[in-house]
Amino acid sequence: MKHVTLDDVAKEAGVSRATVSRVVNDYPHVSDHVRQQVQNCIDKLGYNPHLIARSLASKKTGNIGLVFPNSIHNFFTDPYYPRLTEGIAHACNENDYTLSLFIFHTEELEKKLIPRLTRGGLVDGIIVQATGIDDNILFKIKNGEVPFLVAGRPLNLPEANYIDVDNVSGAYNAVAHLIRVGRKKIGMISGPRNTSAGLDRLKGYRQALRERNYPIEDGLIVEGDFTELSGYHAANQLLKNQEVDAIFSASDTMAAGALRAVKDHSLSVPEDIALVGFDDLPPSRTAVPSLTTIRQPIRRFGVKAVDVLIDIIDNGSPPPRQVILGTELVIRESCGSI
Amino acid sequence: MKHVTLDDVAKEAGVSRATVSRVVNDYPHVSDHVRQQVQNCIDKLGYNPHLIARSLASKKTGNIGLVFPNSIHNFFTDPYYPRLTEGIAHACNENDYTLSLFIFHTEELEKKLIPRLTRGGLVDGIIVQATGIDDNILFKIKNGEVPFLVAGRPLNLPEANYIDVDNVSGAYNAVAHLIRVGRKKIGMISGPRNTSAGLDRLKGYRQALRERNYPIEDGLIVEGDFTELSGYHAANQLLKNQEVDAIFSASDTMAAGALRAVKDHSLSVPEDIALVGFDDLPPSRTAVPSLTTIRQPIRRFGVKAVDVLIDIIDNGSPPPRQVILGTELVIRESCGSI
DNA sequence: CACAAAACTGAAAGCGCTTCCAATACCCCA
DNA sequence: TGGGGTATTGGAAGCGCTTTCAGTTTTGTG
């Protein structure tokens, strides 16, 4: 079965290629009569435009690249990334874009793929997941010809286009809630301090304590890396060395680890330890006890990211687009007050 | 900054486009001297081939599409899919293919995207996640012009190319192990019976019981849908109505739910109930107690899938490629014997 | 040293589409 | 009815690359 081309349709309808193209793309300057007739031929022949050819001629690929840098090694461990990916994929498809996924597992792959991605005419725009401050992937992408948007505030490229949630106020609200329900000594399992999410959530924690005149003690803050295991270890450390009656974890995944640690210490949540997470991933709702947490609109995040990127693609960048989405405190059982 | 084209390089090097093309693609019939000289110009000008143009001329897109049908609604809930996606993405990149991700969230999206996918010259091949027997997406894809491979045995299109793990023998080994450690009444939380994974694992369970002359009772089999919650409910049902001393769950995620149910019944794993899962997802290793399970080589699955698909792309299909990968019993604490 | 064969190189024809520009058809109002 | 304007259509030039084919040079062999 031969591929039906624009030419075939034109011949069949007895018009020129240009006219068929106009009909296919829903452009003006075609009489209703001709348009109808061409449309009939399109349906009859089962014509589908050849997207590659279209790309070449129009200089638009209709592709968006989603990049997870080499330093994101827990792509599938943390439900956050898949969920984000899903949201972005959905939004792309809704907007007639195709999503190309690039997971850079190794340094070499990164080296090989970046030039292709940023120069090959492969994609119209790139969404790249923010990483640690020491990762210079953004600089490499910046040197390319393709507009890009960072998912998460990029610490080392503050002038970039990015989209993020309000981590500071989210964390602030989490801690403020713990204070509100009467907790006196609130520990924190923070994220990595070389990431903006880690830093900003820590900032919100400090801000809430300071405002209520709670002492801010270094010993109350233990750094994790957003994995369950790191949450477990961090909570253990907190429980061994400090008399905390509440823990704010910078992610739900780490909170799950913390919960496990609390149980290992024969303590219970929320009676002995109130626990608040961050993310509101699905497992948190069904956990026992269910987890109070800060909801990120991950799905909406993806949709918005695509919206903004498409806007940049269509209209150019400056001024830098920097979008911050709000969060929401979701109160469940783990903090002892409904 | 203007995009550097083949022509620019040709002009700079004082040769024809054809020659530059040969150098770029590492084709023979170019003298070492000219090749070196052209390569210098390429480096000097920072030339990168325009992939879209190449596609149009060579009739190969260098793209592989990964499709998650509408009926897969737990793409991000179940760590399995992200992990598979990651493996496939990696393998694609290793083989100089780009992965395009299609998550069909809605019927309409599916209707819109499939023609584009199967006719638009958008991808060279498709990997599509197997779904229930009542989903007719495979028939739609089959009608296209693009070769495809199903991830999982497709119940309703047995002649398709597919890759799967040996679910029957995996389940068999799981149950055989439970019998070996002395369990007498083994319940099963099965997967959906309209999927091959659900069916095959159930088959393995039955086979193991039958071989050891254990009775096969319908009441011992409760159907889940691979989610944690369904595992929880199924286990509750099993514990309420039956005096089981072991449960084989058709997935780790459901096993996690089952573990929760067991604890709710004030029973303990493995003392009262031995538990075996299927998948060997990362959380199972750190769970308490750690979960005995059947390891699927998800990563290798993805790599192999891409290998096979590329082979089909390059060499055509018949005979149908049907690849089955082995599984491995991973013994941990949850079945009471190390 | 001659000649066939092999190796190398360039010209040119597309791949299927968009889009600019010129050409034609149509309309309105004086 | 004629002239200016507008709406519609077709012609043709690319987009940047691959690939075939023919022409040219080099090599190998008797």
XYZ file of C-alpha atoms (C1' of nucleotides) in Angstrom:
736
model
C 0.000 0.000 0.000
C 1.584 3.177 -1.242
C 1.526 6.261 0.911
C -1.008 8.763 -0.391
C 0.574 12.151 -1.000
C -0.666 15.641 -1.425
C -0.031 15.238 -5.119
C -2.341 12.278 -5.366
C -5.121 14.236 -3.763
C -4.466 17.218 -6.010
C -4.599 15.057 -9.091
C -7.756 13.353 -7.946
C -9.457 16.638 -7.168
C -8.133 18.361 -10.244
C -6.565 21.208 -8.329
C -3.054 22.230 -7.428
C -0.995 21.019 -4.529
C -1.145 24.455 -2.995
C -4.903 24.323 -2.792
C -4.940 20.939 -1.156
C -2.392 22.167 1.339
C -4.663 25.068 2.164
C -7.570 22.767 2.777
C -5.557 20.389 4.919
C -4.280 23.207 7.068
C -7.582 24.964 7.221
C -6.207 28.101 5.643
C -8.422 30.789 4.106
C -8.568 31.699 0.431
C -10.297 28.587 -0.754
C -13.861 28.671 -1.974
C -16.313 26.553 -0.073
C -17.057 24.561 -3.137
C -13.459 23.605 -3.864
C -12.777 23.011 -0.221
C -15.594 20.532 0.041
C -14.520 18.755 -3.066
C -10.928 18.464 -1.933
C -12.043 17.248 1.454
C -14.007 14.514 -0.238
C -10.949 13.361 -2.113
C -8.915 13.417 1.078
C -11.428 11.197 2.788
C -11.781 8.965 -0.218
C -8.067 8.363 -0.599
C -7.450 8.241 3.128
C -4.808 10.900 2.924
C -2.672 11.711 5.943
C -0.099 14.459 5.758
C 3.491 13.357 5.971
C 4.631 15.060 9.124
C 8.305 14.892 8.352
C 7.869 16.572 5.005
C 5.722 19.184 6.602
C 8.366 19.822 9.199
C 11.049 20.302 6.639
C 9.016 22.767 4.649
C 7.551 24.700 7.535
C 10.640 24.632 9.758
C 8.566 23.480 12.667
C 8.960 19.968 13.960
C 5.869 19.696 16.120
C 8.085 17.993 18.686
C 8.849 18.885 22.247
C 11.739 17.254 24.018
C 11.556 16.308 27.672
C 14.986 15.904 29.195
C 15.915 14.170 32.414
C 19.574 14.861 33.001
C 22.040 12.224 33.947
C 21.962 13.350 37.551
C 18.296 12.369 37.938
C 18.883 8.748 38.808
C 15.581 8.013 40.451
C 13.332 8.572 37.486
C 11.224 5.539 38.184
C 11.734 5.265 41.915
C 10.082 8.528 42.684
C 6.501 8.635 41.419
C 6.915 12.355 40.906
C 8.747 12.135 37.605
C 6.437 9.676 35.908
C 3.522 11.755 36.950
C 5.123 14.882 35.592
C 5.980 13.081 32.411
C 2.429 11.978 32.033
C 1.116 15.479 32.491
C 3.524 16.851 29.953
C 2.806 14.101 27.454
C -0.869 14.734 27.765
C -0.534 18.457 27.313
C 1.703 17.984 24.299
C -0.761 15.730 22.597
C -3.612 18.075 23.345
C -1.669 20.799 21.606
C -0.761 18.674 18.608
C 2.800 18.279 19.675
C 4.646 15.032 20.023
C 6.716 14.398 23.119
C 10.184 12.977 22.762
C 11.654 11.585 25.918
C 15.328 11.853 26.683
C 16.586 10.180 29.796
C 20.305 10.723 29.963
C 21.575 7.724 31.797
C 25.219 8.345 31.231
C 27.633 11.120 30.596
C 28.358 9.811 27.103
C 24.725 9.663 26.153
C 24.350 13.215 27.306
C 27.320 14.300 25.243
C 26.026 12.545 22.183
C 22.434 13.611 22.426
C 22.632 17.256 23.388
C 24.017 18.557 20.090
C 21.465 16.551 18.225
C 18.726 17.851 20.446
C 19.707 21.489 20.372
C 20.735 21.752 16.743
C 19.339 18.882 14.784
C 16.013 20.473 14.096
C 14.648 17.587 16.091
C 12.470 19.527 18.478
C 10.917 22.966 18.610
C 11.458 23.348 22.304
C 12.838 21.572 25.339
C 11.594 21.050 28.853
C 14.432 20.087 31.106
C 14.121 18.879 34.643
C 16.064 21.065 37.067
C 19.031 19.448 38.746
C 21.669 20.280 41.283
C 23.642 23.473 41.110
C 26.757 21.589 40.068
C 25.187 20.114 36.952
C 26.070 22.215 33.953
C 23.663 20.664 31.498
C 21.657 23.872 31.283
C 24.612 25.757 29.944
C 25.016 23.242 27.196
C 21.386 23.477 26.266
C 21.499 27.230 26.445
C 24.146 27.253 23.755
C 21.823 25.542 21.335
C 19.333 27.061 18.964
C 16.259 25.690 20.660
C 14.164 27.494 23.277
C 13.873 25.708 26.572
C 12.046 25.812 29.845
C 13.304 24.428 33.110
C 10.973 22.422 35.306
C 11.959 23.692 38.722
C 13.918 26.818 39.551
C 17.431 26.449 38.187
C 19.910 27.576 40.794
C 22.738 28.105 38.387
C 20.889 29.865 35.586
C 18.523 32.321 37.223
C 17.717 34.133 34.005
C 16.325 31.022 32.357
C 12.669 30.424 31.638
C 11.329 28.186 34.335
C 8.234 26.959 36.059
C 8.116 25.913 39.665
C 5.781 25.483 42.587
C 5.986 27.804 45.517
C 8.167 25.604 47.647
C 8.834 28.231 50.253
C 5.222 28.988 51.074
C 4.324 25.319 50.814
C 6.877 24.364 53.412
C 5.911 27.366 55.478
C 2.306 26.232 55.568
C 3.268 22.714 56.493
C 5.292 23.850 59.462
C 2.792 26.499 60.452
C 0.203 23.770 60.638
C 2.366 21.656 62.909
C 2.784 24.637 65.172
C -0.920 25.308 65.077
C -1.729 21.806 66.314
C 0.537 22.353 69.264
C 3.796 20.668 68.373
C 6.787 22.068 70.164
C 9.868 20.563 68.624
C 9.703 20.154 64.906
C 12.410 18.335 63.008
C 12.902 18.518 59.300
C 14.050 16.026 56.750
C 15.254 18.326 54.039
C 15.988 17.700 50.406
C 19.467 17.964 48.941
C 20.888 21.413 49.546
C 22.217 21.719 46.065
C 18.713 21.810 44.594
C 16.253 24.636 44.678
C 13.443 22.400 45.893
C 15.624 21.293 48.771
C 16.719 24.799 49.582
C 13.354 26.492 49.242
C 11.497 24.012 51.402
C 14.121 24.424 54.039
C 13.688 28.160 53.794
C 9.942 27.845 54.357
C 10.554 25.697 57.408
C 12.917 28.236 58.890
C 10.626 31.089 58.073
C 7.684 29.520 59.876
C 9.756 28.759 62.968
C 11.258 32.215 63.056
C 7.917 33.926 62.793
C 6.592 32.044 65.800
C 9.803 32.500 67.737
C 10.687 28.852 67.684
C 14.393 28.215 67.929
C 16.040 27.046 64.738
C 18.501 24.333 65.603
C 20.856 22.727 63.141
C 20.449 19.406 64.863
C 16.789 19.425 63.942
C 17.558 19.448 60.259
C 18.760 16.305 58.542
C 19.421 16.204 54.836
C 17.925 13.494 52.670
C 17.930 12.910 48.940
C 14.208 12.455 48.328
C 14.402 8.657 48.485
C 12.477 6.521 50.928
C 15.628 5.116 52.407
C 17.156 8.497 53.049
C 13.935 9.487 54.824
C 14.241 6.425 56.970
C 17.808 7.155 57.963
C 17.157 10.822 58.539
C 14.196 10.110 60.801
C 16.215 7.590 62.748
C 18.837 10.189 63.348
C 16.220 12.702 64.433
C 14.560 10.266 66.791
C 17.792 9.105 68.342
C 19.331 12.496 68.997
C 16.409 14.820 69.464
C 13.185 14.819 71.367
C 11.085 15.864 68.420
C 7.318 15.615 68.519
C 6.894 16.432 64.809
C 8.714 15.907 61.564
C 8.299 17.822 58.358
C 9.617 15.856 55.437
C 10.454 17.615 52.185
C 8.817 14.820 50.205
C 6.155 12.177 50.656
C 8.567 9.480 49.656
C 10.933 10.428 52.446
C 7.954 10.730 54.791
C 7.142 7.094 54.071
C 10.648 6.230 55.199
C 10.220 8.395 58.260
C 6.997 6.620 59.143
C 8.822 3.345 59.026
C 11.522 4.710 61.291
C 9.002 5.996 63.813
C 7.394 2.584 64.004
C 10.811 0.990 64.459
C 11.266 3.191 67.492
C 7.995 1.875 68.894
C 6.513 5.311 68.599
C 3.338 6.119 66.814
C 2.103 8.674 64.334
C 0.449 11.012 65.111
C 0.327 10.436 68.874
C 4.037 10.706 69.507
C 5.230 12.195 66.272
C 3.217 14.347 63.916
C 4.309 13.910 60.326
C 3.823 16.135 57.324
C 5.075 15.428 53.832
C 5.336 17.292 50.574
C 3.970 16.333 47.137
C 0.725 14.514 47.833
C 1.498 11.461 45.810
C -1.240 8.819 45.574
C 0.241 6.395 48.129
C 0.046 9.084 50.785
C -3.703 8.976 50.763
C -3.919 5.268 51.439
C -0.990 5.094 53.836
C -1.655 4.194 57.458
C -1.968 6.651 58.946
C -2.822 8.730 55.923
C -0.310 11.469 55.391
C -0.849 15.163 55.877
C 1.045 16.808 53.087
C 1.495 19.741 50.753
C -0.181 19.093 47.463
C 1.704 20.024 44.341
C -0.405 20.291 41.248
C 1.902 17.995 39.306
C -0.508 17.417 36.497
C -1.287 21.094 36.141
C 2.406 21.770 36.384
C 2.983 19.706 33.273
C 0.160 21.335 31.399
C 1.326 24.790 32.300
C 4.889 23.944 31.374
C 3.808 22.971 27.906
C 1.637 26.056 27.575
C 4.481 28.332 28.480
C 6.942 26.550 26.248
C 4.625 26.733 23.283
C 4.156 30.396 23.949
C 7.910 30.834 23.911
C 8.182 28.841 20.712
C 5.533 30.938 19.035
C 6.381 34.353 20.385
C 9.998 34.256 21.444
C 11.285 34.499 24.931
C 12.092 37.833 26.506
C 11.211 38.771 29.107
C 12.086 35.477 30.823
C 8.991 33.484 31.643
C 9.052 32.499 35.265
C 5.905 30.903 36.519
C 5.183 29.874 40.083
C 2.257 27.637 40.935
C 0.612 27.529 44.319
C 0.393 24.567 46.697
C -2.244 23.397 49.075
C -2.141 21.934 52.549
C -3.937 18.602 52.693
C -4.751 17.637 56.237
C -5.004 13.939 56.983
C -4.367 11.705 59.959
C -0.609 11.911 60.346
C -0.584 15.241 62.119
C -3.143 14.385 64.741
C -5.875 16.850 63.998
C -8.640 16.626 61.496
C 23.101 32.250 14.184
C 22.230 30.527 10.944
C 22.007 26.800 10.833
C 25.035 25.294 9.094
C 24.026 23.030 6.241
C 25.665 20.339 4.235
C 26.037 22.850 1.457
C 28.033 25.205 3.613
C 30.429 22.456 4.503
C 30.681 21.380 0.878
C 31.495 24.880 -0.207
C 34.027 25.348 2.536
C 35.737 22.085 1.720
C 35.507 22.585 -2.003
C 33.733 19.309 -2.621
C 30.209 18.268 -3.500
C 27.315 17.757 -1.148
C 27.363 14.076 -1.908
C 30.880 13.723 -0.653
C 30.158 15.512 2.570
C 27.145 13.303 3.062
C 29.330 10.265 2.673
C 31.723 11.521 5.270
C 28.982 12.385 7.713
C 27.417 8.984 7.377
C 30.686 7.164 7.399
C 30.081 5.664 4.011
C 32.884 4.162 1.944
C 34.208 5.493 -1.359
C 35.862 8.589 -0.021
C 39.615 8.897 0.006
C 41.225 9.331 3.381
C 42.598 12.650 2.376
C 39.276 14.166 1.353
C 37.550 12.608 4.316
C 39.936 14.213 6.724
C 39.629 17.558 5.044
C 35.850 17.453 5.088
C 35.854 16.364 8.701
C 37.937 19.395 9.523
C 35.426 21.683 7.906
C 32.602 19.973 9.754
C 34.329 20.572 13.038
C 35.298 24.076 12.109
C 31.800 25.126 11.138
C 30.170 23.117 13.898
C 27.952 21.313 11.469
C 25.138 19.103 12.723
C 23.001 17.181 10.270
C 19.409 18.275 10.070
C 17.601 15.173 11.188
C 14.276 16.072 9.662
C 15.780 16.624 6.253
C 17.636 13.396 6.553
C 14.442 11.613 7.440
C 12.631 12.951 4.458
C 15.343 11.939 2.073
C 16.129 8.576 3.551
C 12.567 7.617 4.444
C 13.641 6.674 7.918
C 12.584 8.780 10.855
C 14.911 7.459 13.509
C 11.940 7.556 15.840
C 10.316 4.839 17.848
C 6.900 5.410 19.362
C 5.974 4.026 22.758
C 2.246 3.786 23.223
C 0.310 3.417 26.434
C -3.295 2.841 25.495
C -6.146 4.646 27.059
C -6.967 1.653 29.202
C -3.651 1.891 31.066
C -4.758 4.364 33.675
C -2.126 3.714 36.268
C 0.910 4.776 34.289
C 2.435 6.643 37.175
C 0.912 4.741 40.062
C 2.564 1.496 39.212
C 6.349 1.824 39.150
C 6.419 -0.862 36.505
C 5.561 1.393 33.593
C 8.010 4.157 34.334
C 10.705 1.604 34.724
C 9.826 -0.008 31.441
C 9.721 3.384 29.813
C 13.127 4.162 31.136
C 14.586 0.935 29.818
C 13.088 1.525 26.416
C 14.219 5.137 26.293
C 17.702 4.107 27.158
C 17.842 1.390 24.566
C 16.487 3.737 21.916
C 19.116 6.315 22.601
C 21.842 3.724 22.590
C 20.711 2.701 19.139
C 20.493 6.248 17.818
C 16.744 6.275 17.898
C 14.583 8.864 19.539
C 11.703 7.771 21.714
C 8.357 9.452 21.306
C 5.949 8.870 24.130
C 2.245 8.547 23.552
C 0.031 8.210 26.563
C -3.510 8.017 25.337
C -5.527 9.498 28.134
C -8.790 9.650 26.340
C -10.686 7.980 23.589
C -10.548 11.135 21.472
C -6.813 11.484 21.816
C -6.448 7.910 20.752
C -8.617 8.477 17.735
C -6.707 11.564 16.755
C -3.235 10.236 17.304
C -3.354 6.752 15.879
C -3.657 7.737 12.226
C -0.887 10.207 12.658
C 1.247 7.613 14.350
C 0.656 4.816 11.911
C 0.702 6.784 8.694
C 2.322 10.122 9.235
C 5.853 8.945 8.705
C 6.346 10.000 12.287
C 7.940 6.837 13.593
C 9.697 3.838 12.123
C 8.181 1.441 14.589
C 5.876 1.240 17.565
C 6.054 -0.489 20.904
C 2.623 -0.755 22.412
C 1.842 -1.854 25.917
C -0.487 -4.851 25.979
C -3.927 -4.231 27.376
C -7.101 -6.122 28.117
C -8.667 -8.432 25.606
C -11.535 -6.032 25.046
C -9.292 -3.177 23.930
C -9.123 -3.063 20.166
C -6.272 -0.615 19.841
C -4.006 -3.264 18.374
C -6.310 -3.747 15.443
C -6.159 -0.074 14.691
C -2.405 -0.063 14.833
C -2.214 -3.193 12.762
C -4.016 -1.429 9.959
C -1.282 1.161 9.737
C 1.894 1.086 7.716
C 4.256 0.927 10.649
C 5.696 -2.241 12.180
C 4.912 -2.747 15.830
C 5.765 -4.886 18.778
C 3.533 -5.539 21.744
C 4.980 -5.390 25.246
C 3.206 -8.304 26.849
C 1.387 -11.140 25.156
C -1.628 -9.726 23.348
C -4.632 -11.926 24.016
C -6.616 -10.702 21.077
C -3.910 -10.678 18.441
C -1.899 -13.837 18.914
C -0.077 -13.508 15.615
C 1.438 -10.144 16.532
C 5.072 -9.589 17.323
C 5.422 -9.466 21.058
C 7.794 -9.742 23.947
C 6.827 -10.992 27.348
C 8.202 -12.539 30.487
C 7.413 -16.090 31.340
C 4.543 -15.333 33.665
C 3.419 -18.916 33.952
C 6.704 -20.327 35.115
C 7.321 -17.295 37.303
C 4.075 -17.786 39.159
C 4.699 -21.495 39.265
C 8.028 -20.965 40.971
C 6.528 -18.558 43.457
C 3.874 -21.014 44.541
C 6.225 -23.968 44.444
C 8.411 -22.096 46.872
C 5.532 -21.511 49.245
C 4.769 -25.204 49.148
C 8.414 -26.028 49.701
C 8.534 -23.987 52.889
C 5.580 -25.915 54.204
C 2.569 -23.717 53.622
C -0.667 -25.608 53.387
C -3.328 -23.223 52.215
C -2.164 -20.738 49.640
C -4.397 -17.921 48.487
C -3.817 -15.899 45.401
C -4.439 -12.289 44.568
C -4.640 -12.466 40.826
C -4.388 -9.791 38.185
C -7.306 -8.844 35.971
C -8.527 -11.862 34.053
C -8.817 -9.998 30.846
C -5.052 -9.539 30.614
C -2.468 -12.116 29.700
C -0.313 -11.245 32.702
C -3.291 -11.808 34.967
C -4.245 -15.028 33.261
C -0.784 -16.500 32.946
C 0.185 -15.911 36.535
C -3.022 -17.530 37.615
C -2.215 -20.451 35.391
C 1.186 -20.857 37.028
C -0.424 -20.822 40.450
C -2.869 -23.528 39.473
C -0.204 -25.576 37.812
C 1.958 -25.612 40.919
C -0.937 -26.593 43.166
C -2.093 -29.294 40.820
C 1.339 -30.851 40.550
C 1.600 -31.180 44.314
C -1.954 -32.374 44.651
C -3.096 -29.306 46.494
C -6.770 -28.594 46.028
C -7.581 -25.636 43.804
C -10.403 -23.712 45.357
C -12.136 -20.778 43.752
C -12.505 -19.107 47.110
C -8.738 -18.926 47.386
C -8.453 -16.748 44.318
C -9.414 -13.093 44.491
C -9.032 -10.825 41.537
C -7.223 -7.513 41.844
C -6.261 -4.894 39.315
C -2.560 -4.524 40.137
C -3.121 -1.509 42.408
C -2.137 -1.366 46.045
C -5.683 -0.784 47.130
C -7.037 -3.754 45.254
C -4.375 -5.877 46.910
C -5.498 -4.601 50.259
C -9.131 -5.442 49.625
C -8.354 -8.807 48.118
C -6.196 -9.811 51.067
C -8.881 -8.700 53.485
C -11.320 -10.931 51.732
C -8.910 -13.830 51.805
C -8.174 -13.378 55.487
C -11.783 -13.037 56.453
C -13.165 -16.010 54.594
C -10.295 -18.425 54.409
C -7.734 -19.804 56.756
C -4.830 -19.163 54.455
C -1.274 -19.367 55.687
C 0.216 -17.943 52.504
C -0.674 -15.482 49.794
C 0.782 -15.211 46.342
C 0.151 -11.810 44.875
C 0.390 -11.274 41.129
C 2.272 -8.037 41.680
C 4.463 -6.398 44.285
C 2.211 -3.403 44.429
C -0.753 -5.555 45.378
C 1.480 -7.434 47.798
C 2.138 -4.155 49.580
C -1.597 -3.770 50.002
C -1.843 -7.322 51.211
C 0.848 -6.709 53.783
C -1.137 -3.820 55.097
C -4.250 -5.977 55.323
C -2.405 -8.698 57.186
C -1.206 -6.198 59.743
C -4.734 -4.853 60.083
C -5.821 -8.351 61.019
C -3.181 -8.400 63.732
C -1.414 -11.153 61.945
C 2.199 -11.065 60.973
C 4.278 -11.828 57.938
C 5.845 -14.320 57.646
C 4.881 -16.033 60.884
C 1.160 -16.271 60.192
C 1.054 -15.506 56.529
C 3.801 -16.069 54.011
C 3.714 -13.558 51.216
C 5.204 -13.667 47.747
C 4.900 -10.969 45.134
C 5.723 -10.566 41.494
C 7.900 -7.929 39.771
C 10.649 -7.168 42.255
C 10.210 -3.444 42.267
C 12.669 -1.449 44.357
C 10.337 -0.806 47.327
C 10.021 -4.542 47.870
C 13.610 -4.790 48.941
C 13.302 -2.200 51.650
C 9.831 -3.158 52.814
C 9.399 -4.559 56.298
C 9.489 -7.451 56.088
C 11.306 -7.476 52.791
C 9.285 -9.167 50.108
C 9.992 -12.478 48.478
C 9.094 -12.021 44.871
C 9.571 -13.012 41.259
C 12.012 -10.738 39.556
C 11.144 -9.511 36.110
C 14.042 -8.137 34.147
C 12.185 -4.943 33.359
C 15.204 -3.083 32.172
C 16.362 -5.926 30.002
C 12.819 -6.278 28.784
C 12.948 -2.753 27.444
C 16.307 -3.232 25.833
C 15.250 -6.452 24.203
C 12.019 -4.895 23.001
C 13.930 -2.197 21.203
C 16.374 -4.708 19.764
C 13.606 -6.817 18.355
C 11.701 -3.861 17.005
C 14.754 -2.490 15.254
C 15.345 -5.896 13.767
C 11.808 -5.892 12.461
C 12.247 -2.389 11.088
C 15.436 -3.353 9.299
C 14.551 -6.814 8.138
C 10.800 -7.048 7.995
C 8.610 -9.143 10.186
C 7.708 -12.686 9.235
C 7.919 -15.005 10.948
C 6.317 -13.258 13.939
C 8.873 -12.399 16.570
C 7.726 -13.697 19.896
C 10.248 -13.414 22.660
C 9.858 -14.719 26.182
C 12.234 -13.662 28.945
C 12.845 -15.689 32.066
C 12.158 -14.672 35.639
C 13.919 -15.346 38.882
C 12.730 -16.167 42.371
C 14.124 -13.711 44.889
C 13.846 -15.058 48.394
C 13.558 -12.514 51.176
C 11.939 -12.370 54.590
C 8.260 -12.401 53.744
C 8.017 -16.130 53.173
C 9.663 -17.168 56.372
C 12.733 -18.966 55.164
C 16.018 -17.576 54.096
C 53.280 -0.073 -20.946
C 48.398 -0.860 -22.061
C 43.963 -1.826 -20.641
C 40.316 -3.497 -17.647
C 38.680 -2.996 -13.190
C 38.129 -0.657 -9.095
C 37.900 3.480 -6.419
C 36.471 8.001 -6.061
C 33.711 12.226 -6.935
C 30.025 15.318 -8.605
C 25.618 16.437 -10.900
C 21.075 16.069 -10.371
C 16.788 14.147 -9.151
C 13.996 13.621 -5.759
C 11.613 12.972 -0.515
C 6.331 15.500 0.448
C 5.253 19.527 1.951
C 4.739 24.965 2.582
C 4.638 29.437 0.892
C 5.573 33.316 -1.939
C 4.194 35.451 -5.967
C 1.956 35.911 -10.122
C -2.189 35.003 -12.634
C -6.887 34.626 -13.088
C -11.737 35.062 -11.738
C -15.081 37.534 -9.504
C -17.417 41.480 -7.447
C -18.962 46.151 -6.623
C -19.988 50.774 -7.676
C -19.833 54.666 -10.498
C -20.245 48.839 -18.980
C -15.669 49.617 -17.327
C -12.138 49.909 -13.849
C -10.328 49.043 -9.383
C -10.208 46.015 -5.742
C -10.594 41.481 -3.581
C -10.991 36.546 -3.345
C -9.353 32.443 -5.302
C -6.097 29.425 -7.650
C -1.789 27.622 -9.728
C 3.247 27.675 -10.624
C 7.421 27.096 -8.811
C 11.015 27.572 -5.628
C 12.709 25.806 -1.967
C 13.439 23.120 3.108
C 18.426 20.012 3.825
C 19.390 15.799 2.962
C 20.186 10.963 0.438
C 21.079 8.297 -3.440
C 21.586 6.939 -8.142
C 24.173 7.263 -12.084
C 27.601 8.719 -14.893
C 32.066 10.552 -15.375
C 36.832 10.713 -13.836
C 40.843 9.127 -11.674
C 43.580 5.606 -9.772
C 45.108 0.976 -9.324
C 46.403 -3.627 -10.612
C 47.921 -7.049 -13.813
C 49.822 -9.428 -17.714
